[in-house]
Short mmCIF file of C-alpha atoms in Angstrom, two decimals:
data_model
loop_
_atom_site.label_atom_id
_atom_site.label_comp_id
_atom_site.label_asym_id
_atom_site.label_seq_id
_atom_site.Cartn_x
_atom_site.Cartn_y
_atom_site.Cartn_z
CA UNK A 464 -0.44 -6.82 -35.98
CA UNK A 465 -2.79 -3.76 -36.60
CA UNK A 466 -1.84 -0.84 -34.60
CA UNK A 467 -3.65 -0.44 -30.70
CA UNK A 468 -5.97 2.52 -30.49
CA UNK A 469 -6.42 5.00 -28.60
CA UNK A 470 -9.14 4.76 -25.95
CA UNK A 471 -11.46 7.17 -24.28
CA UNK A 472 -10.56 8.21 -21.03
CA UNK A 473 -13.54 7.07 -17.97
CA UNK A 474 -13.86 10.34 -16.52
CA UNK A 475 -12.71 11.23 -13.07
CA UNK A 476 -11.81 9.01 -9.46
CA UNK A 477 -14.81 7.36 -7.42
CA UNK A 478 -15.37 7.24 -3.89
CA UNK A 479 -13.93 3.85 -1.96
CA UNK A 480 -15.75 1.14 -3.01
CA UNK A 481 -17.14 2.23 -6.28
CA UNK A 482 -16.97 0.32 -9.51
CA UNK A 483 -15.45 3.46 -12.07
CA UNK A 484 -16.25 1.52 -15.08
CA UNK A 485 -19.29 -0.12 -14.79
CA UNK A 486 -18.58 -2.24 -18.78
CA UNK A 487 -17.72 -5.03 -16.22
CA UNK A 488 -17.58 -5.76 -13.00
CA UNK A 489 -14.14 -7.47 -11.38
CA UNK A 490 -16.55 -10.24 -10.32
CA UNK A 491 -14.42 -13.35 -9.10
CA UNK A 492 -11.11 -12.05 -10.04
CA UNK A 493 -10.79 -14.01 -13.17
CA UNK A 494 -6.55 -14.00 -12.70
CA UNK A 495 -7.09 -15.70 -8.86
CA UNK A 496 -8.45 -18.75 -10.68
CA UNK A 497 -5.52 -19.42 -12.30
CA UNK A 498 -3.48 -21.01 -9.54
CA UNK A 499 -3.52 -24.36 -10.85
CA UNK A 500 -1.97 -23.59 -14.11
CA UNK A 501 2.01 -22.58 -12.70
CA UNK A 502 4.47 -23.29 -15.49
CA UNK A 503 7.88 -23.39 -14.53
CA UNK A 504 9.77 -19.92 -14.96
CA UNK A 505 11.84 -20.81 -18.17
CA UNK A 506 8.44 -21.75 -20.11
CA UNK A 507 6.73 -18.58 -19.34
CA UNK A 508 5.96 -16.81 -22.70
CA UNK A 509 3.89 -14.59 -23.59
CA UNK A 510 0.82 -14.40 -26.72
CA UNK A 511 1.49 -12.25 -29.23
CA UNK A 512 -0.17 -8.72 -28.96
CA UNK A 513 -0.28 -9.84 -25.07
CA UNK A 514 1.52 -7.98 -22.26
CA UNK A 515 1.21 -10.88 -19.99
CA UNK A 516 3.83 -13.22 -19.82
CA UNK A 517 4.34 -14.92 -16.28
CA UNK A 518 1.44 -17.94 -15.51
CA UNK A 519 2.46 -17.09 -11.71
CA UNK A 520 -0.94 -17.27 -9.34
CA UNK A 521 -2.31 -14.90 -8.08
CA UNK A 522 -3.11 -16.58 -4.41
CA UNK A 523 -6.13 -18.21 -4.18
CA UNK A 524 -9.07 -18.15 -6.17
CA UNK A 525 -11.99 -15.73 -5.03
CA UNK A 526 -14.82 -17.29 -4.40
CA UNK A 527 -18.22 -15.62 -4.29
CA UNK A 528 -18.13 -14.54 -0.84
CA UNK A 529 -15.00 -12.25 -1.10
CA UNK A 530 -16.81 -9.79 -3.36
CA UNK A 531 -19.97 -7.79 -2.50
CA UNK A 532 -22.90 -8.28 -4.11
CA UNK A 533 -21.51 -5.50 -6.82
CA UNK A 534 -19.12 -7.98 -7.80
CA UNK A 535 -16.45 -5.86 -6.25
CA UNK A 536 -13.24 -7.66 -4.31
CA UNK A 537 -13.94 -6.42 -0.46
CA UNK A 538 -10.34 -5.94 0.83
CA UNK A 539 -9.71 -5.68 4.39
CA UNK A 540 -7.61 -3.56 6.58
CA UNK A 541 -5.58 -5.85 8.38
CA UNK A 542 -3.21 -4.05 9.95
CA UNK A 543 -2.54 0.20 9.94
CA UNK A 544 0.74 1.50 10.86
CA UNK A 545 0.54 5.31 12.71
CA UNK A 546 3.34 7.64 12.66
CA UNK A 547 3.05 11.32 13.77
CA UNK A 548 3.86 12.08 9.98
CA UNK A 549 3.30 11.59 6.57
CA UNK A 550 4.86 8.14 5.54
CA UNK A 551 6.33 7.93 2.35
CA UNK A 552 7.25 4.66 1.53
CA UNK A 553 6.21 0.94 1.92
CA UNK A 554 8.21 -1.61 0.38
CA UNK A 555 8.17 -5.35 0.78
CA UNK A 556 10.90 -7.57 1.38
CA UNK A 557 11.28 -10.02 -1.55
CA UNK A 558 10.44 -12.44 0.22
CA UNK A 559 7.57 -11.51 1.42
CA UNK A 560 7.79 -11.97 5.42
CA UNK A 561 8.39 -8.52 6.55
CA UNK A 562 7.79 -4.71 4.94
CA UNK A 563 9.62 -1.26 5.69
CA UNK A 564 8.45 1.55 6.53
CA UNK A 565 9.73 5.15 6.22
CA UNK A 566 8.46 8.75 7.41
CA UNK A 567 8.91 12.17 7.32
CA UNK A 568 9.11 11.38 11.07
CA UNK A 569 13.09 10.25 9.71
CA UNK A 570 11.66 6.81 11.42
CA UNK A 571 12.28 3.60 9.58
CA UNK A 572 10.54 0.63 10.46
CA UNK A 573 10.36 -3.10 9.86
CA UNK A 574 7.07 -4.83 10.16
CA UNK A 575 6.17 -8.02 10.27
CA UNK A 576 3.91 -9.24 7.51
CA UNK A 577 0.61 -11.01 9.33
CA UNK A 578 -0.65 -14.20 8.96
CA UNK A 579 -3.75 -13.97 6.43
CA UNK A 580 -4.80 -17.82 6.25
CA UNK A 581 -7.78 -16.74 8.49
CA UNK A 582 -9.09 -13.23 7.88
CA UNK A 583 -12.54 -12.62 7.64
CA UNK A 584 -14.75 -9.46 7.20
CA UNK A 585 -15.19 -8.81 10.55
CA UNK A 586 -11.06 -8.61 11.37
CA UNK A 587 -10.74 -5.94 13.73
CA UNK A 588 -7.81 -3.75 12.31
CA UNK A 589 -4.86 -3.75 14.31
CA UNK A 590 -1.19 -2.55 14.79
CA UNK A 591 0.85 -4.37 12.94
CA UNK A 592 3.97 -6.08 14.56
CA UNK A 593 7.56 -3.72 14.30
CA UNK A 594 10.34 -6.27 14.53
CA UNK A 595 12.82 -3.08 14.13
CA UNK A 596 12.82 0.80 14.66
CA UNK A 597 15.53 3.26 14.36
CA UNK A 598 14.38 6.94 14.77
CA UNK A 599 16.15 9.73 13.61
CA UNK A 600 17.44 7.26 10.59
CA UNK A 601 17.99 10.20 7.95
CA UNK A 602 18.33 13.84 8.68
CA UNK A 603 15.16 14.88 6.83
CA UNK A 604 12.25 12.46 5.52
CA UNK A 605 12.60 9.25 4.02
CA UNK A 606 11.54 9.55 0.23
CA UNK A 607 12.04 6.35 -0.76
CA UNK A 608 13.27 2.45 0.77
CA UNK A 609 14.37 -0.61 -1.87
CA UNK A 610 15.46 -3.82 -1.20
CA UNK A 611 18.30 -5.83 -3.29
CA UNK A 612 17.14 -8.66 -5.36
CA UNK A 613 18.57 -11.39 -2.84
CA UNK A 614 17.09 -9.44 0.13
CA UNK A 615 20.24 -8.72 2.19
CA UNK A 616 20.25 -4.53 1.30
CA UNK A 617 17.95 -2.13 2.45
CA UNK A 618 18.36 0.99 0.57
CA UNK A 619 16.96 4.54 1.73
CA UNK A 620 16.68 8.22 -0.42
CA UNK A 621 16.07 11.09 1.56
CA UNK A 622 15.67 15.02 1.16
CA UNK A 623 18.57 15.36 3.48
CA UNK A 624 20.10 14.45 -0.22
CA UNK A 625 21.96 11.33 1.17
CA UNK A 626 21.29 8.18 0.38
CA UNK A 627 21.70 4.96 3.11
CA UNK A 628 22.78 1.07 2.03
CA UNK A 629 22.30 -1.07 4.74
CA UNK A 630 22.94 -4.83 5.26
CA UNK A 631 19.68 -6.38 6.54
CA UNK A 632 19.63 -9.82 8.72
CA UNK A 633 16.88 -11.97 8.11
CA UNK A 634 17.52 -14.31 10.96
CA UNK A 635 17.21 -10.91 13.30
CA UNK A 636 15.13 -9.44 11.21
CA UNK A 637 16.68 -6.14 12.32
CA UNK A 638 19.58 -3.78 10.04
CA UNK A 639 23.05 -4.49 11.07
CA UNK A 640 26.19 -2.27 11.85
CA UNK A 641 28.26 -0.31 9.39
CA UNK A 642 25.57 1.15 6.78
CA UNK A 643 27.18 3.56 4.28
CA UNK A 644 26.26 7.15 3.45
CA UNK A 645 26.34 7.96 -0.27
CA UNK A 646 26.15 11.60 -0.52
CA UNK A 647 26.81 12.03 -4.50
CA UNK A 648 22.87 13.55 -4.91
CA UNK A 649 22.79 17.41 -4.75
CA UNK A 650 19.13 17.30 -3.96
CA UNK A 651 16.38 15.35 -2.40
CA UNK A 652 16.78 11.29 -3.35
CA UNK A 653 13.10 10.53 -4.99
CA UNK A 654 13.96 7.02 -5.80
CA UNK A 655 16.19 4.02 -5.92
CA UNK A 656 16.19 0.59 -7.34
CA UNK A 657 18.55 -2.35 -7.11
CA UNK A 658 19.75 -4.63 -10.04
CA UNK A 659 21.93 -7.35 -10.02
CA UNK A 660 25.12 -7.62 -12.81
CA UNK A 661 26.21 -10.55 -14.56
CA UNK A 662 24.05 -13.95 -14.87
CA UNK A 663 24.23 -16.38 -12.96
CA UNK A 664 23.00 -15.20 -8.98
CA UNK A 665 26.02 -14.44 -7.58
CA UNK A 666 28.77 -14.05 -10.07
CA UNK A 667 28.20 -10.36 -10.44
CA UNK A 668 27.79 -7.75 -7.92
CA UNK A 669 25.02 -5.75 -6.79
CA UNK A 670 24.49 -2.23 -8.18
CA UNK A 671 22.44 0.24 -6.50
CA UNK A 672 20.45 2.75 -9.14
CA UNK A 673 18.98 6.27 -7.69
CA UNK A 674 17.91 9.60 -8.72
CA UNK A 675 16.11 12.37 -7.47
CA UNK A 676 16.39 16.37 -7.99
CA UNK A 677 18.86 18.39 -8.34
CA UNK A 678 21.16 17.46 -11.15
CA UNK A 679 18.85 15.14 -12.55
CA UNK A 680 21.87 12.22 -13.30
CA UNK A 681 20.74 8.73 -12.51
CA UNK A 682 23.78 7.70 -10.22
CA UNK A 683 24.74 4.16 -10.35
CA UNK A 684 26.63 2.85 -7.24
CA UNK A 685 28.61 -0.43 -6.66
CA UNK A 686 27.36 -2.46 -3.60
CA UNK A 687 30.59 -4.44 -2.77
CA UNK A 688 32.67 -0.89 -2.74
CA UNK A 689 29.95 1.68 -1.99
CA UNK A 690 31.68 4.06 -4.70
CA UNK A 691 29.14 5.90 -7.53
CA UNK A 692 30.89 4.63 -10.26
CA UNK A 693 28.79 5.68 -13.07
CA UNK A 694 26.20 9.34 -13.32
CA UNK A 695 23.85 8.59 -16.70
CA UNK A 696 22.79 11.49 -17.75
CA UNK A 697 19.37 12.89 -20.38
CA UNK A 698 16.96 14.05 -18.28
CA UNK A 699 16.22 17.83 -17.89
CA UNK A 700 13.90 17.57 -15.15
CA UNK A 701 13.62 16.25 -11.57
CA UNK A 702 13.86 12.16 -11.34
CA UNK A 703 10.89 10.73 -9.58
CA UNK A 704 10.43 7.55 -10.07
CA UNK A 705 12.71 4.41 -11.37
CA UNK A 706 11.85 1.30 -12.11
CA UNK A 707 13.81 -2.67 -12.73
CA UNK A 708 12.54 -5.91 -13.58
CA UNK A 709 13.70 -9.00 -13.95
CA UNK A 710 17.11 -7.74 -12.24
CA UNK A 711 17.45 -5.93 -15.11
CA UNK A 712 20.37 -5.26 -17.28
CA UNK A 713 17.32 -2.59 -18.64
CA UNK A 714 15.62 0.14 -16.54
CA UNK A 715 13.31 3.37 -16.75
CA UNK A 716 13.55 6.70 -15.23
CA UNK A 717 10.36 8.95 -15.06
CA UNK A 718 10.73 12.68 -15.00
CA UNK A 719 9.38 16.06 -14.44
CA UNK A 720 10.54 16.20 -17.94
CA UNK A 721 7.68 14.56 -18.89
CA UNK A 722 9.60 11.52 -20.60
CA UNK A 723 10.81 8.32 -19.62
CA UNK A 724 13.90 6.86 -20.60
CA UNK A 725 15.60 2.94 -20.77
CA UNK A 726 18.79 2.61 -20.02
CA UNK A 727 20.71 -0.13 -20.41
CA UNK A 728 23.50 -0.96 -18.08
CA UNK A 729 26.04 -2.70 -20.41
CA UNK A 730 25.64 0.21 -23.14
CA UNK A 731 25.31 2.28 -20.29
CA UNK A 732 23.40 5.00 -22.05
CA UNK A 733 19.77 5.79 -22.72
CA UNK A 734 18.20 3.19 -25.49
CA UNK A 735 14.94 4.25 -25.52
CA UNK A 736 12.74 7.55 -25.09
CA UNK A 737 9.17 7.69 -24.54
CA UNK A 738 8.11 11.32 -24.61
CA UNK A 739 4.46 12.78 -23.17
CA UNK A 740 2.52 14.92 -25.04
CA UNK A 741 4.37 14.79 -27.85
CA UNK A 742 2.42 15.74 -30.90
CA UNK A 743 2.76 12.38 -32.88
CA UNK A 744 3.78 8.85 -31.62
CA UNK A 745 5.92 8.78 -34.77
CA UNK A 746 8.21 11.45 -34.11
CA UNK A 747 11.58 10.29 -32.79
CA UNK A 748 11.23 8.66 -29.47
CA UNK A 749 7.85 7.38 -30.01
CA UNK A 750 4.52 9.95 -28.35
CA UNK A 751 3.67 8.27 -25.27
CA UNK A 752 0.26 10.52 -25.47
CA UNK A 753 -0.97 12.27 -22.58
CA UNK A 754 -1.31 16.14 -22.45
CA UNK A 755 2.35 16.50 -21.30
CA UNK A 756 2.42 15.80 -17.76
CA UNK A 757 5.32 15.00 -15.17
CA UNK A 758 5.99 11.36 -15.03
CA UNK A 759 5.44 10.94 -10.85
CA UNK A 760 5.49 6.89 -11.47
CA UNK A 761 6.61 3.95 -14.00
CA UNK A 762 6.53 0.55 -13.84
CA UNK A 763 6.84 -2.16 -16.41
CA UNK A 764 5.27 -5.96 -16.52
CA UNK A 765 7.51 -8.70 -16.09
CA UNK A 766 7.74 -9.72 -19.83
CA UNK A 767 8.85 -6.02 -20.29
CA UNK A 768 6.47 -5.11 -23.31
CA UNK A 769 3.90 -2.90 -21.48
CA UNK A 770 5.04 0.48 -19.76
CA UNK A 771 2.71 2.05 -17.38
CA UNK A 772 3.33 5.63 -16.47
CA UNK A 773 1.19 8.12 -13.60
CA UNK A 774 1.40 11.45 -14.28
CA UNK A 775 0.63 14.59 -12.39
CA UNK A 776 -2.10 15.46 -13.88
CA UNK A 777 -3.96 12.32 -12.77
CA UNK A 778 -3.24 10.26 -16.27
CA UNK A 779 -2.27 6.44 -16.11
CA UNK A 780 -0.91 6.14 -19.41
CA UNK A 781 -0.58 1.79 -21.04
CA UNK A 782 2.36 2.32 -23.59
CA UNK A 783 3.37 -0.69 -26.11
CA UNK A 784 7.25 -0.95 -25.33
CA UNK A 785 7.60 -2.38 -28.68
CA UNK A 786 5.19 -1.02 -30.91
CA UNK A 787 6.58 2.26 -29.63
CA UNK A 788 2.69 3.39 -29.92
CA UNK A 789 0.77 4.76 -26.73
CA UNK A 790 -2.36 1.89 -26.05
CA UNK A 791 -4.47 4.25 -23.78
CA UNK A 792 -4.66 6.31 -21.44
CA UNK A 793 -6.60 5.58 -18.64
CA UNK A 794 -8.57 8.11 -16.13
CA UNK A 795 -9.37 6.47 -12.68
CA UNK A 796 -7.90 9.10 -10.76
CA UNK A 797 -8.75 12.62 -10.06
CA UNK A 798 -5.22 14.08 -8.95
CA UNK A 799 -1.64 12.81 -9.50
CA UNK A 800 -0.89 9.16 -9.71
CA UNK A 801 2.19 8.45 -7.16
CA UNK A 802 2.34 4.66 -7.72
CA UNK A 803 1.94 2.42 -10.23
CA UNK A 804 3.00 -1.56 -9.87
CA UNK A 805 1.80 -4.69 -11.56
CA UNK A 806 0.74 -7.32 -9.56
CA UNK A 807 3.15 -10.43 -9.20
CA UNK A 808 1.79 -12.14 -12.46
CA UNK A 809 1.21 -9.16 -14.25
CA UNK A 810 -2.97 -9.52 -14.47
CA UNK A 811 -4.07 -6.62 -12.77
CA UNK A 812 -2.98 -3.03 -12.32
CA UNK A 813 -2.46 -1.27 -9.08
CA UNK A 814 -2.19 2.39 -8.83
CA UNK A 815 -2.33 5.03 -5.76
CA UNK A 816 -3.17 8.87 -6.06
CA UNK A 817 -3.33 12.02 -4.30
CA UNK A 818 -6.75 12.14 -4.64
CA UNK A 819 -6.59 9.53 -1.61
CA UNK A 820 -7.80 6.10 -3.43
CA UNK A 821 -6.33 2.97 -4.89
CA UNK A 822 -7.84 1.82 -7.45
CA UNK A 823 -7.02 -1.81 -9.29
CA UNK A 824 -7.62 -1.92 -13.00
CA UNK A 825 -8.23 -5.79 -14.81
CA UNK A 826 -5.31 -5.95 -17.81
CA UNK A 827 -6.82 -9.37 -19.14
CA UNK A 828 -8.78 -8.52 -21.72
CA UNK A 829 -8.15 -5.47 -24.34
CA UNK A 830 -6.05 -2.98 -22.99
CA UNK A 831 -7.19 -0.75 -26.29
CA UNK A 832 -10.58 -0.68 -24.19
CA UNK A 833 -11.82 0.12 -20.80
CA UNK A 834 -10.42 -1.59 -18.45
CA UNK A 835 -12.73 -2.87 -15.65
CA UNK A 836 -10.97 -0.53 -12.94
CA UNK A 837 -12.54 -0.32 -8.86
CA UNK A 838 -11.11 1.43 -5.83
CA UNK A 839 -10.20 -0.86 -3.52
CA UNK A 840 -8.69 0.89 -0.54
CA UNK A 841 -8.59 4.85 0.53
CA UNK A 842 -6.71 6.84 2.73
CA UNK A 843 -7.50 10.10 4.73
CA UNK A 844 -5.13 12.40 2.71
CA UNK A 845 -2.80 11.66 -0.46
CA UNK A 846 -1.64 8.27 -1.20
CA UNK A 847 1.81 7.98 -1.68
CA UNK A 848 2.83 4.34 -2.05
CA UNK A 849 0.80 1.18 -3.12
CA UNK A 850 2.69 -2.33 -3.58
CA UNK A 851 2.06 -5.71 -3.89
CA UNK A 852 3.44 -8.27 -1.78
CA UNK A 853 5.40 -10.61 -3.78
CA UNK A 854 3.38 -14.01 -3.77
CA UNK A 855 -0.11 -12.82 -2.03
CA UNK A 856 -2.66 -11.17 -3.43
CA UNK A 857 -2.50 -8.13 -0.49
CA UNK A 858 -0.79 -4.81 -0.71
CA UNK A 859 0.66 -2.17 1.32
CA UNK A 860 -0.33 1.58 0.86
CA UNK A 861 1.51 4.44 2.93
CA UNK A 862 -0.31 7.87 3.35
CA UNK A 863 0.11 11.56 4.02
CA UNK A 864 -2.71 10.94 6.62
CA UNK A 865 0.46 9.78 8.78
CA UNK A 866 -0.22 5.74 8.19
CA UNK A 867 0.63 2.94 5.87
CA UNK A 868 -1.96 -0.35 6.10
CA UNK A 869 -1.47 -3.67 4.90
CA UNK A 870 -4.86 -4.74 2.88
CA UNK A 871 -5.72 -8.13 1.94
CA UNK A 872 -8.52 -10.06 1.16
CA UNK A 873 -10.85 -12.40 3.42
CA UNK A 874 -9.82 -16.09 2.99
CA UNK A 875 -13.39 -17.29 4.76
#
């Protein structure tokens, strides 16, 4: 197909609440609609020249009354979370009944996830419900919590440059005995990610991915033997964020290096290098654009043909995974981008700042444009965590103003 351009960036964050891109409005959510059109996994494909490739729904549709009278999707603050320090991380279980919580308090949490069925604008925010605490779970802050594909690990990275497996027990809903330390990281943990090896569910075992400062190796770490049994090494620069989907085999690293790299776990190397500020897109590797920034955040969409990167300097960058071409680079933000995530089916964009917004961006139409992009939810301080909850159309944040709150959107 002809090659995607280039767009203009929008010009710097908004306040909560305000549309950034006025083109169009997000009126009615068009992706909510789509709930009665759920294929069965195996016949999701995507278009051609489309990034989207699951048909899963996104919750119910939005009716009229969900949205201002800007057009804007009103989401509520359902429950807020308060630590005496800044929390870090917010991660949902897969699925979908309970989300932990860590701190630079060294506090890790496990909250229940509330029944939404009923909200309405005038919900009164509340404390959510903590089915589990453990204080003093790390020596320093938690960076960074991930759960296994199946649900039964809980993963945690930490600046005390250790990193934690534990089993979790969903009938408890608490962490059981006999977690491991992994202490192979000679600096602070930034990130970790789970993927599962071998087909078939549970014929292969589960391997634990993480990364951080220090040596900058992604270390890859056998579940069934807790032993580091593989260091992948490219990067130059701190790791900061990494990134599965789909289990894998493939995943990214992003890097103060300003590059992210695929890896591949049955090569186990680096098959792909997307590079930031890199004078031309066809120089080896492939230009992801940008001025050159640290890569604080990656994600890709389930079909794993669109790569989004956040960047220090405030730049969410849409890169064509094969093309190899940067699609645009989009400015909704006013100071680094911390999280990026797709939501479940891959329609809209969700990404959180330290400018202290997160702001959801509409991927339906062309990406080459403008995308229709509106804050949503804001924070005292920095945002350091936004994610979707895997089958509702809600998401957790987790702030440096010492909370993390679950927002959703009225159903009445």
């Amino acid at each position: 197909g002809p090659p995607l351009l280039h767009r203009s960036p929008l010009g710097g964050g908004a306040g909560p609440g305000q549309v950034i891109n006025n083109n169009q409005s997000l009126a009615g959510l068009p992706g909510l609609r789509r709930s009665s059109e759920v294929t069965p996994r195996s016949s999701r494909e995507g278009t051609p020249g489309s990034p989207v490739s699951t048909r899963f729904p996104e919750s119910r549709p939005v009716v009229n009354n969900q949205a201002d009278s800007m057009g804007k999707p009103k989401f509520i603050k359902v429950t807020t979370l308060e630590d005496v320090q800044a929390v870090r991380c917010a991660e949902f279980h897969p699925d979908g009944s309970v989300y932990a919580v860590g701190s630079n308090s060294k506090t890790l949490r496990i909250c229940e996830y509330p029944d939404i069925s009923r909200l309405t604008e005038k919900h009164e925010t509340h404390q959510p419900t903590v089915l589990y605490k453990r204080t003093k779970h790390h020596k320093g802050s938690i960076y960074t919590l991930a759960w296994s594909v199946r649900g039964n690990l809980l993963a945690s990275g930490s600046n005390d440059k250790t990193v934690k497996l534990m089993t979790y027990n969903r009938e408890t809903s608490s962490l059981e005995g006999g977690e491991k330390d992994l202490t192979m990281h000679d600096g602070t943990v930034r990130d970790c990610c789970f993927v599962e090896e071998g087909s078939g569910g549970g014929a292969g075992s589960t391997l634990l991915l993480s990364g951080g400062a220090g040596d900058c190796k992604v270390y890859v770490t056998d579940c069934r033997t807790f032993t580091p049994f593989q260091a992948l090494t490219g990067h130059s620069g701190h790791i900061l964020s990494l990134y599965t989907w789909g289990g894998g085999p493939i995943f990214v690293s992003g890097s103060q290096d300003k590059t992210v790299r695929f890896w591949d776990l049955r090569t186990r190397g680096c098959v792909n290098l997307v590079q930031y500020g890199s004078t031309s897109s066809s120089t080896g590797g492939g230009g992801g654009g940008g001025e050159g920034s640290p890569v604080a955040s990656c994600c890709v969409d389930p079909s794993g043909r669109l790569l989004v990167t956040g960047h220090e300097d405030a730049s969410v960058v849409l890169y064509d995974i094969r093309g190899g071409r940067s699609v645009s680079n989009v400015k909704v933000h006013s100071n680094e981008v911390r999280s990026v995530r797709f939501s479940p089916s891959a329609y809209y964009l969700l990404t959180a700042s330290y400018d202290g917004t997160i702001v959801l961006s509409d991927l339906q139409g062309d990406l080459t444009t403008s995308l229709p992009s509106v804050t949503v939810a804001s924070h005292q301080d920095k945002i350091i965590t936004g994610r979707w909850h895997p089958h509702h159309f809600s998401f957790v944040s987790s702030s440096a103003d010492k909370t993390s709150t679950l927002w959703a959107l009225p159903a009445i």
